[in-house]
mmCIF file of C-alpha atoms in Angstrom:
data_model
loop_
_atom_site.group_PDB
_atom_site.id
_atom_site.type_symbol
_atom_site.label_atom_id
_atom_site.label_comp_id
_atom_site.label_asym_id
_atom_site.label_seq_id
_atom_site.Cartn_x
_atom_site.Cartn_y
_atom_site.Cartn_z
ATOM 1 C CA MET A 1 -0.078 -0.021 0.004
ATOM 2 C CA SER A 2 1.717 3.029 -1.068
ATOM 3 C CA PHE A 3 0.343 6.425 -0.406
ATOM 4 C CA THR A 4 2.242 9.557 -1.878
ATOM 5 C CA GLU A 5 2.965 12.794 -0.328
ATOM 6 C CA GLN A 6 1.270 14.444 -3.002
ATOM 7 C CA GLU A 7 -1.855 12.497 -2.214
ATOM 8 C CA GLU A 8 -1.513 13.429 1.294
ATOM 9 C CA GLY A 9 -1.091 17.198 0.290
ATOM 10 C CA LEU A 10 -4.308 17.143 -1.819
ATOM 11 C CA MET A 11 -6.270 15.894 1.255
ATOM 12 C CA LYS A 12 -4.800 18.533 3.550
ATOM 13 C CA GLU A 13 -5.284 21.238 1.063
ATOM 14 C CA SER A 14 -8.960 20.277 0.680
ATOM 15 C CA TRP A 15 -9.506 19.857 4.451
ATOM 16 C CA GLU A 16 -8.031 23.370 5.137
ATOM 17 C CA MET A 17 -10.722 24.765 2.614
ATOM 18 C CA MET A 18 -13.430 22.743 4.046
ATOM 19 C CA LYS A 19 -12.898 23.316 7.646
ATOM 20 C CA GLN A 20 -13.671 27.121 7.143
ATOM 21 C CA ASN A 21 -17.374 26.236 7.149
ATOM 22 C CA ILE A 22 -17.922 23.149 9.472
ATOM 23 C CA PRO A 23 -21.704 23.886 9.875
ATOM 24 C CA GLU A 24 -22.469 23.860 6.172
ATOM 25 C CA LEU A 25 -20.065 20.967 5.575
ATOM 26 C CA SER A 26 -21.342 18.681 8.182
ATOM 27 C CA LEU A 27 -25.010 19.339 6.981
ATOM 28 C CA ARG A 28 -24.037 18.552 3.404
ATOM 29 C CA LEU A 29 -22.311 15.340 4.415
ATOM 30 C CA LEU A 30 -25.515 14.186 6.351
ATOM 31 C CA THR A 31 -27.885 15.324 3.636
ATOM 32 C CA THR A 32 -25.951 13.493 1.021
ATOM 33 C CA ILE A 33 -25.850 10.221 3.018
ATOM 34 C CA LEU A 34 -29.613 10.488 3.701
ATOM 35 C CA GLU A 35 -30.191 11.203 -0.138
ATOM 36 C CA ILE A 36 -28.190 8.024 -1.118
ATOM 37 C CA ALA A 37 -29.908 6.131 1.519
ATOM 38 C CA ALA A 38 -33.400 7.411 0.550
ATOM 39 C CA ALA A 39 -32.677 6.238 -3.149
ATOM 40 C CA ALA A 40 -32.833 2.625 -1.945
ATOM 41 C CA LYS A 41 -36.732 3.175 -1.611
ATOM 42 C CA SER A 42 -36.931 5.009 -4.925
ATOM 43 C CA MET A 43 -35.240 1.955 -6.626
ATOM 44 C CA PHE A 44 -38.588 0.362 -6.576
ATOM 45 C CA SER A 45 -41.453 2.020 -8.463
ATOM 46 C CA PHE A 46 -44.111 0.215 -6.593
ATOM 47 C CA LEU A 47 -42.811 1.687 -3.240
ATOM 48 C CA ARG A 48 -42.827 5.308 -4.396
ATOM 49 C CA ASP A 49 -46.350 6.218 -3.753
ATOM 50 C CA SER A 50 -46.866 4.286 -0.603
ATOM 51 C CA ASP A 51 -45.672 3.802 2.780
ATOM 52 C CA GLU A 52 -46.631 0.021 2.876
ATOM 53 C CA ILE A 53 -44.849 -2.808 1.771
ATOM 54 C CA PRO A 54 -46.806 -4.369 -0.958
ATOM 55 C CA GLN A 55 -47.861 -8.009 -0.389
ATOM 56 C CA ASN A 56 -47.686 -10.379 -3.050
ATOM 57 C CA ASN A 57 -47.175 -7.608 -5.833
ATOM 58 C CA PRO A 58 -46.509 -9.127 -9.209
ATOM 59 C CA LYS A 59 -43.691 -6.394 -10.016
ATOM 60 C CA LEU A 60 -41.870 -7.070 -6.882
ATOM 61 C CA LYS A 61 -41.905 -10.954 -7.372
ATOM 62 C CA ALA A 62 -40.820 -10.514 -10.975
ATOM 63 C CA HIS A 63 -37.877 -8.332 -9.868
ATOM 64 C CA ALA A 64 -36.740 -10.627 -7.061
ATOM 65 C CA VAL A 65 -36.952 -13.548 -9.399
ATOM 66 C CA LYS A 66 -34.803 -11.821 -11.910
ATOM 67 C CA VAL A 67 -32.051 -10.958 -9.208
ATOM 68 C CA PHE A 68 -31.847 -14.692 -8.105
ATOM 69 C CA LYS A 69 -31.977 -16.001 -11.638
ATOM 70 C CA MET A 70 -29.453 -13.763 -12.948
ATOM 71 C CA THR A 71 -27.129 -14.351 -10.177
ATOM 72 C CA CYS A 72 -27.497 -18.010 -10.766
ATOM 73 C CA GLU A 73 -26.795 -17.562 -14.503
ATOM 74 C CA SER A 74 -23.625 -15.623 -13.455
ATOM 75 C CA ALA A 75 -22.485 -18.468 -11.350
ATOM 76 C CA VAL A 76 -22.781 -20.861 -14.454
ATOM 77 C CA GLN A 77 -20.824 -18.478 -16.489
ATOM 78 C CA LEU A 78 -18.243 -17.977 -13.990
ATOM 79 C CA ARG A 79 -17.686 -21.686 -13.674
ATOM 80 C CA GLU A 80 -17.700 -22.188 -17.497
ATOM 81 C CA LYS A 81 -15.884 -19.106 -18.808
ATOM 82 C CA GLY A 82 -14.314 -17.613 -15.677
ATOM 83 C CA GLU A 83 -16.305 -14.322 -16.398
ATOM 84 C CA VAL A 84 -19.866 -12.978 -16.398
ATOM 85 C CA VAL A 85 -21.056 -12.192 -19.896
ATOM 86 C CA VAL A 86 -24.447 -10.748 -20.002
ATOM 87 C CA ALA A 87 -26.337 -10.666 -23.425
ATOM 88 C CA GLU A 88 -25.853 -7.324 -25.044
ATOM 89 C CA ASN A 89 -29.449 -6.202 -25.093
ATOM 90 C CA THR A 90 -29.995 -7.412 -21.563
ATOM 91 C CA LEU A 91 -27.191 -5.562 -20.276
ATOM 92 C CA LYS A 92 -28.062 -2.401 -22.108
ATOM 93 C CA ASN A 93 -31.538 -2.495 -20.554
ATOM 94 C CA LEU A 94 -30.056 -3.156 -17.205
ATOM 95 C CA GLY A 95 -27.602 -0.450 -17.533
ATOM 96 C CA SER A 96 -30.089 2.293 -18.663
ATOM 97 C CA ILE A 97 -32.668 1.369 -16.068
ATOM 98 C CA HIS A 98 -30.160 1.474 -13.154
ATOM 99 C CA LEU A 99 -28.711 4.672 -14.444
ATOM 100 C CA LYS A 100 -32.161 6.287 -14.647
ATOM 101 C CA LYS A 101 -33.125 5.268 -11.209
ATOM 102 C CA GLY A 102 -29.813 6.866 -9.655
ATOM 103 C CA ILE A 103 -28.522 3.519 -8.461
ATOM 104 C CA ILE A 104 -24.867 3.816 -7.296
ATOM 105 C CA ASP A 105 -22.252 1.363 -5.913
ATOM 106 C CA PRO A 106 -23.643 1.347 -2.296
ATOM 107 C CA HIS A 107 -26.894 0.193 -3.525
ATOM 108 C CA PHE A 108 -25.286 -2.851 -5.160
ATOM 109 C CA GLU A 109 -23.534 -3.577 -1.745
ATOM 110 C CA LEU A 110 -26.796 -3.239 0.026
ATOM 111 C CA VAL A 111 -28.568 -5.627 -2.165
ATOM 112 C CA ASN A 112 -25.653 -7.989 -2.060
ATOM 113 C CA LYS A 113 -25.921 -8.035 1.656
ATOM 114 C CA ALA A 114 -29.625 -8.215 1.717
ATOM 115 C CA LEU A 115 -29.472 -11.133 -0.816
ATOM 116 C CA LEU A 116 -27.232 -13.168 1.502
ATOM 117 C CA ARG A 117 -29.300 -12.467 4.729
ATOM 118 C CA THR A 118 -32.515 -13.455 2.746
ATOM 119 C CA ILE A 119 -30.957 -16.675 1.491
ATOM 120 C CA LYS A 120 -29.431 -17.585 4.844
ATOM 121 C CA GLU A 121 -32.862 -17.062 6.437
ATOM 122 C CA ALA A 122 -34.605 -19.111 3.630
ATOM 123 C CA VAL A 123 -32.397 -22.178 3.353
ATOM 124 C CA GLY A 124 -32.050 -22.781 7.166
ATOM 125 C CA GLU A 125 -29.838 -25.520 8.029
ATOM 126 C CA LYS A 126 -28.693 -26.016 4.580
ATOM 127 C CA TRP A 127 -26.736 -22.736 4.830
ATOM 128 C CA SER A 128 -23.104 -22.682 4.866
ATOM 129 C CA GLU A 129 -20.287 -19.998 4.657
ATOM 130 C CA GLU A 130 -19.321 -21.480 1.191
ATOM 131 C CA MET A 131 -22.996 -21.264 -0.071
ATOM 132 C CA GLY A 132 -23.047 -17.633 1.035
ATOM 133 C CA SER A 133 -19.719 -16.736 -0.500
ATOM 134 C CA ALA A 134 -20.748 -18.358 -3.828
ATOM 135 C CA TRP A 135 -23.876 -16.223 -3.997
ATOM 136 C CA GLY A 136 -21.840 -13.222 -2.962
ATOM 137 C CA VAL A 137 -19.268 -13.729 -5.609
ATOM 138 C CA ALA A 138 -21.657 -14.363 -8.491
ATOM 139 C CA TYR A 139 -23.741 -11.228 -7.509
ATOM 140 C CA ASP A 140 -20.774 -9.083 -7.180
ATOM 141 C CA LYS A 141 -19.485 -10.050 -10.793
ATOM 142 C CA LEU A 142 -22.854 -9.555 -12.114
ATOM 143 C CA ALA A 143 -23.000 -5.988 -10.446
ATOM 144 C CA VAL A 144 -19.530 -5.252 -12.001
ATOM 145 C CA ALA A 145 -20.818 -5.893 -15.454
ATOM 146 C CA ILE A 146 -24.036 -3.793 -14.824
ATOM 147 C CA LYS A 147 -21.950 -0.968 -13.291
ATOM 148 C CA ALA A 148 -19.416 -0.931 -16.161
ATOM 149 C CA GLN A 149 -22.448 -0.674 -18.609
ATOM 150 C CA MET A 150 -23.825 2.166 -16.518
ATOM 151 C CA LYS A 151 -20.582 3.897 -16.707
ATOM 152 C CA GLN A 152 -20.563 3.565 -20.443
ATOM 153 C CA GLU A 153 -23.985 4.967 -20.883
ATOM 154 C CA ASP A 154 -23.334 7.779 -18.536
ATOM 155 C CA SER A 155 -20.315 8.986 -20.573
ATOM 156 C CA GLN A 156 -22.605 8.972 -23.692
ATOM 157 C CA LEU A 157 -25.192 11.374 -22.226
ATOM 158 C CA PRO A 158 -24.965 14.771 -23.968
ATOM 159 C CA SER A 159 -25.704 16.462 -20.693
ATOM 160 C CA ASN A 160 -22.769 14.931 -18.900
ATOM 161 C CA PRO A 161 -19.582 16.802 -19.366
ATOM 162 C CA MET B 1 -11.325 -15.905 -11.493
ATOM 163 C CA SER B 2 -12.284 -19.737 -10.804
ATOM 164 C CA PHE B 3 -15.710 -20.779 -9.555
ATOM 165 C CA THR B 4 -16.185 -24.472 -8.860
ATOM 166 C CA GLU B 5 -18.832 -26.909 -9.811
ATOM 167 C CA GLN B 6 -19.419 -27.308 -6.146
ATOM 168 C CA GLU B 7 -20.080 -23.604 -5.720
ATOM 169 C CA GLU B 8 -22.503 -23.653 -8.607
ATOM 170 C CA GLY B 9 -24.299 -26.723 -7.060
ATOM 171 C CA LEU B 10 -24.689 -25.004 -3.725
ATOM 172 C CA MET B 11 -26.434 -21.929 -5.326
ATOM 173 C CA LYS B 12 -28.794 -24.130 -7.616
ATOM 174 C CA GLU B 13 -29.586 -26.306 -4.532
ATOM 175 C CA SER B 14 -30.522 -23.125 -2.472
ATOM 176 C CA TRP B 15 -32.466 -21.558 -5.362
ATOM 177 C CA GLU B 16 -34.414 -24.863 -5.936
ATOM 178 C CA MET B 17 -35.528 -24.556 -2.125
ATOM 179 C CA MET B 18 -36.282 -20.596 -2.316
ATOM 180 C CA LYS B 19 -38.336 -20.761 -5.575
ATOM 181 C CA GLN B 20 -40.861 -22.924 -3.803
ATOM 182 C CA ASN B 21 -42.180 -19.584 -2.202
ATOM 183 C CA ILE B 22 -41.512 -16.714 -4.396
ATOM 184 C CA PRO B 23 -44.025 -14.281 -2.676
ATOM 185 C CA GLU B 24 -42.467 -14.709 0.633
ATOM 186 C CA LEU B 25 -39.011 -14.750 -0.695
ATOM 187 C CA SER B 26 -39.383 -11.554 -2.546
ATOM 188 C CA LEU B 27 -41.010 -9.734 0.218
ATOM 189 C CA ARG B 28 -38.024 -10.733 2.636
ATOM 190 C CA LEU B 29 -35.526 -9.528 0.035
ATOM 191 C CA LEU B 30 -37.226 -6.099 -0.113
ATOM 192 C CA THR B 31 -37.758 -5.707 3.500
ATOM 193 C CA THR B 32 -34.127 -6.621 4.179
ATOM 194 C CA ILE B 33 -33.047 -4.001 1.755
ATOM 195 C CA LEU B 34 -35.238 -1.312 3.384
ATOM 196 C CA GLU B 35 -34.153 -2.376 6.759
ATOM 197 C CA ILE B 36 -30.460 -1.872 5.918
ATOM 198 C CA ALA B 37 -31.201 1.367 4.250
ATOM 199 C CA ALA B 38 -33.371 2.774 7.096
ATOM 200 C CA ALA B 39 -30.508 1.994 9.324
ATOM 201 C CA ALA B 40 -28.487 4.743 7.585
ATOM 202 C CA LYS B 41 -30.866 7.180 9.408
ATOM 203 C CA SER B 42 -30.611 5.360 12.712
ATOM 204 C CA MET B 43 -26.881 5.879 12.540
ATOM 205 C CA PHE B 44 -27.370 9.427 13.827
ATOM 206 C CA SER B 45 -28.887 9.667 17.416
ATOM 207 C CA PHE B 46 -29.914 13.336 16.617
ATOM 208 C CA LEU B 47 -32.137 12.205 13.661
ATOM 209 C CA ARG B 48 -34.029 9.420 15.392
ATOM 210 C CA ASP B 49 -36.736 11.565 17.045
ATOM 211 C CA SER B 50 -37.217 14.020 14.309
ATOM 212 C CA ASP B 51 -38.060 14.231 10.592
ATOM 213 C CA GLU B 52 -36.134 17.368 10.155
ATOM 214 C CA ILE B 53 -32.426 17.771 9.370
ATOM 215 C CA PRO B 54 -30.956 19.611 12.317
ATOM 216 C CA GLN B 55 -29.385 22.873 11.542
ATOM 217 C CA ASN B 56 -26.099 23.856 13.188
ATOM 218 C CA ASN B 57 -26.415 20.747 15.623
ATOM 219 C CA PRO B 58 -23.279 20.462 17.672
ATOM 220 C CA LYS B 59 -23.331 16.540 17.744
ATOM 221 C CA LEU B 60 -23.587 16.588 13.966
ATOM 222 C CA LYS B 61 -20.795 18.898 13.539
ATOM 223 C CA ALA B 62 -18.402 17.027 15.986
ATOM 224 C CA HIS B 63 -19.200 13.722 14.136
ATOM 225 C CA ALA B 64 -18.484 15.155 10.719
ATOM 226 C CA VAL B 65 -15.203 16.728 11.868
ATOM 227 C CA LYS B 66 -14.178 13.516 13.490
ATOM 228 C CA VAL B 67 -14.760 11.612 10.048
ATOM 229 C CA PHE B 68 -12.819 14.127 8.109
ATOM 230 C CA LYS B 69 -9.965 14.468 10.656
ATOM 231 C CA MET B 70 -9.679 10.757 11.003
ATOM 232 C CA THR B 71 -9.618 10.129 7.384
ATOM 233 C CA CYS B 72 -6.723 12.819 7.206
ATOM 234 C CA GLU B 73 -4.874 11.156 9.870
ATOM 235 C CA SER B 74 -5.174 7.726 8.216
ATOM 236 C CA ALA B 75 -3.623 9.321 4.918
ATOM 237 C CA VAL B 76 -0.733 10.489 6.942
ATOM 238 C CA GLN B 77 -0.223 7.028 8.347
ATOM 239 C CA LEU B 78 -0.677 5.405 5.013
ATOM 240 C CA ARG B 79 2.132 7.590 3.698
ATOM 241 C CA GLU B 80 4.391 7.106 6.613
ATOM 242 C CA LYS B 81 3.654 3.281 7.494
ATOM 243 C CA GLY B 82 1.751 1.928 4.565
ATOM 244 C CA GLU B 83 -1.159 1.087 6.833
ATOM 245 C CA VAL B 84 -3.681 2.675 9.119
ATOM 246 C CA VAL B 85 -3.048 2.115 12.754
ATOM 247 C CA VAL B 86 -5.795 3.592 15.123
ATOM 248 C CA ALA B 87 -4.934 3.961 18.843
ATOM 249 C CA GLU B 88 -6.323 1.026 20.569
ATOM 250 C CA ASN B 89 -8.915 2.858 22.822
ATOM 251 C CA THR B 90 -10.147 4.957 20.074
ATOM 252 C CA LEU B 91 -10.526 1.723 17.877
ATOM 253 C CA LYS B 92 -12.343 -0.063 20.470
ATOM 254 C CA ASN B 93 -14.778 2.896 21.095
ATOM 255 C CA LEU B 94 -15.390 3.163 17.337
ATOM 256 C CA GLY B 95 -15.809 -0.546 16.978
ATOM 257 C CA SER B 96 -18.301 -0.864 19.797
ATOM 258 C CA ILE B 97 -20.419 2.055 18.902
ATOM 259 C CA HIS B 98 -20.736 1.084 15.317
ATOM 260 C CA LEU B 99 -21.690 -2.293 16.226
ATOM 261 C CA LYS B 100 -24.224 -1.085 18.613
ATOM 262 C CA LYS B 101 -25.807 1.120 15.989
ATOM 263 C CA GLY B 102 -26.008 -1.900 13.616
ATOM 264 C CA ILE B 103 -23.623 -0.525 11.137
ATOM 265 C CA ILE B 104 -22.672 -2.884 8.326
ATOM 266 C CA ASP B 105 -20.461 -2.744 5.200
ATOM 267 C CA PRO B 106 -22.849 -1.114 3.003
ATOM 268 C CA HIS B 107 -23.133 1.973 5.275
ATOM 269 C CA PHE B 108 -19.425 2.544 5.099
ATOM 270 C CA GLU B 109 -19.758 2.266 1.249
ATOM 271 C CA LEU B 110 -22.449 4.729 1.590
ATOM 272 C CA VAL B 111 -20.534 7.117 3.810
ATOM 273 C CA ASN B 112 -17.406 6.837 1.381
ATOM 274 C CA LYS B 113 -19.633 7.902 -1.552
ATOM 275 C CA ALA B 114 -21.304 10.752 0.292
ATOM 276 C CA LEU B 115 -17.780 12.030 1.661
ATOM 277 C CA LEU B 116 -16.464 12.236 -1.876
ATOM 278 C CA ARG B 117 -19.515 14.005 -3.178
ATOM 279 C CA THR B 118 -19.338 16.563 -0.317
ATOM 280 C CA ILE B 119 -15.698 17.235 -0.833
ATOM 281 C CA LYS B 120 -16.135 17.608 -4.595
ATOM 282 C CA GLU B 121 -18.944 20.194 -4.135
ATOM 283 C CA ALA B 122 -17.049 21.942 -1.104
ATOM 284 C CA VAL B 123 -13.711 22.416 -3.030
ATOM 285 C CA GLY B 124 -14.920 23.371 -6.141
ATOM 286 C CA GLU B 125 -12.512 23.838 -9.043
ATOM 287 C CA LYS B 126 -9.767 22.601 -6.715
ATOM 288 C CA TRP B 127 -11.282 19.018 -7.338
ATOM 289 C CA SER B 128 -9.438 16.443 -9.234
ATOM 290 C CA GLU B 129 -9.938 12.634 -9.571
ATOM 291 C CA GLU B 130 -6.604 12.215 -7.667
ATOM 292 C CA MET B 131 -7.832 14.126 -4.733
ATOM 293 C CA GLY B 132 -10.930 11.959 -4.650
ATOM 294 C CA SER B 133 -9.255 8.801 -4.939
ATOM 295 C CA ALA B 134 -6.839 9.742 -2.133
ATOM 296 C CA TRP B 135 -9.706 10.450 0.268
ATOM 297 C CA GLY B 136 -11.383 7.268 -0.920
ATOM 298 C CA VAL B 137 -8.427 5.148 -0.255
ATOM 299 C CA ALA B 138 -7.781 6.725 3.149
ATOM 300 C CA TYR B 139 -11.316 6.378 4.159
ATOM 301 C CA ASP B 140 -11.700 2.832 3.030
ATOM 302 C CA LYS B 141 -8.610 1.753 5.048
ATOM 303 C CA LEU B 142 -9.962 3.251 8.132
ATOM 304 C CA ALA B 143 -13.349 1.478 7.421
ATOM 305 C CA VAL B 144 -11.411 -1.717 7.146
ATOM 306 C CA ALA B 145 -9.786 -1.045 10.622
ATOM 307 C CA ILE B 146 -13.040 -0.287 12.287
ATOM 308 C CA LYS B 147 -14.874 -3.209 10.619
ATOM 309 C CA ALA B 148 -12.106 -5.631 11.670
ATOM 310 C CA GLN B 149 -12.624 -4.196 15.342
ATOM 311 C CA MET B 150 -16.384 -4.756 15.137
ATOM 312 C CA LYS B 151 -15.849 -8.234 13.917
ATOM 313 C CA GLN B 152 -13.670 -9.041 16.882
ATOM 314 C CA GLU B 153 -16.089 -7.367 19.468
ATOM 315 C CA ASP B 154 -18.980 -9.192 17.829
ATOM 316 C CA SER B 155 -17.290 -12.680 18.137
ATOM 317 C CA GLN B 156 -16.787 -11.903 21.928
ATOM 318 C CA LEU B 157 -20.373 -11.175 22.611
ATOM 319 C CA PRO B 158 -21.859 -14.111 24.737
ATOM 320 C CA SER B 159 -25.227 -13.898 22.965
ATOM 321 C CA ASN B 160 -23.549 -14.522 19.653
ATOM 322 C CA PRO B 161 -23.110 -18.242 18.687
#
């Protein structure tokens, strides 16, 4: 792990600027954290207009099944080819919809964590660390592919410098 | 990247079990995601009893300053020693408080992201990719130290198998 004097200098320089206005700075940090966290809710169109968790909602079920199935498909590809390759059209759709919803890295991390907890609970005594890590790796590699596509789409938007 | 047949088998086995009850499964995934996201708010004691963002709150300011300062200190240590070493007492406090608040990996990811956005906005034209990556690395290494401490404390709790 090498960290240069220049990098340290950049941090100190920026901290010197920022500490001139702690009240505003701390407020911005907090509101940004809450904005990102709140976006977890806005990920789901069926949650946006309601405070209730929808029971037996077809959209929710379809979405959840897609997450599980695509993660399983990623596992197959990882075993067969050593990498996750999503069909071009599917990937384009996934990239653009996640971009439009404002999904960012921590949301993928959050879903990864939630996925493992859900599986652990669902499979009961069949659960093992190895099972969890397999799901985690497969999901993570799928997320990397989606994030790469989002980045590419984002750089192509005319409004983005 | 090697992914074994056994790992693939574990995933398929668990998916076969889970897909017997899609309505419940999808609901659990969603509620788990929302629980983790909601915990972002409960990270902050001063937010818990109010829906308003506190202006000029001393606790908020003190917390934010600590995040910035400790991240800067981590940068100094990374440059000097190649690793982040937090004083034992400080680390123990940080570990136990984060554990108690239910903080998990995605929250650290979220704060990392929010930190960079806040800095970018605060320093304006002084911002550079290099500055961002320095803050990101220093924060991440600090988070790794705190998470390791949390894991250790967690394993020592009598209620935890």
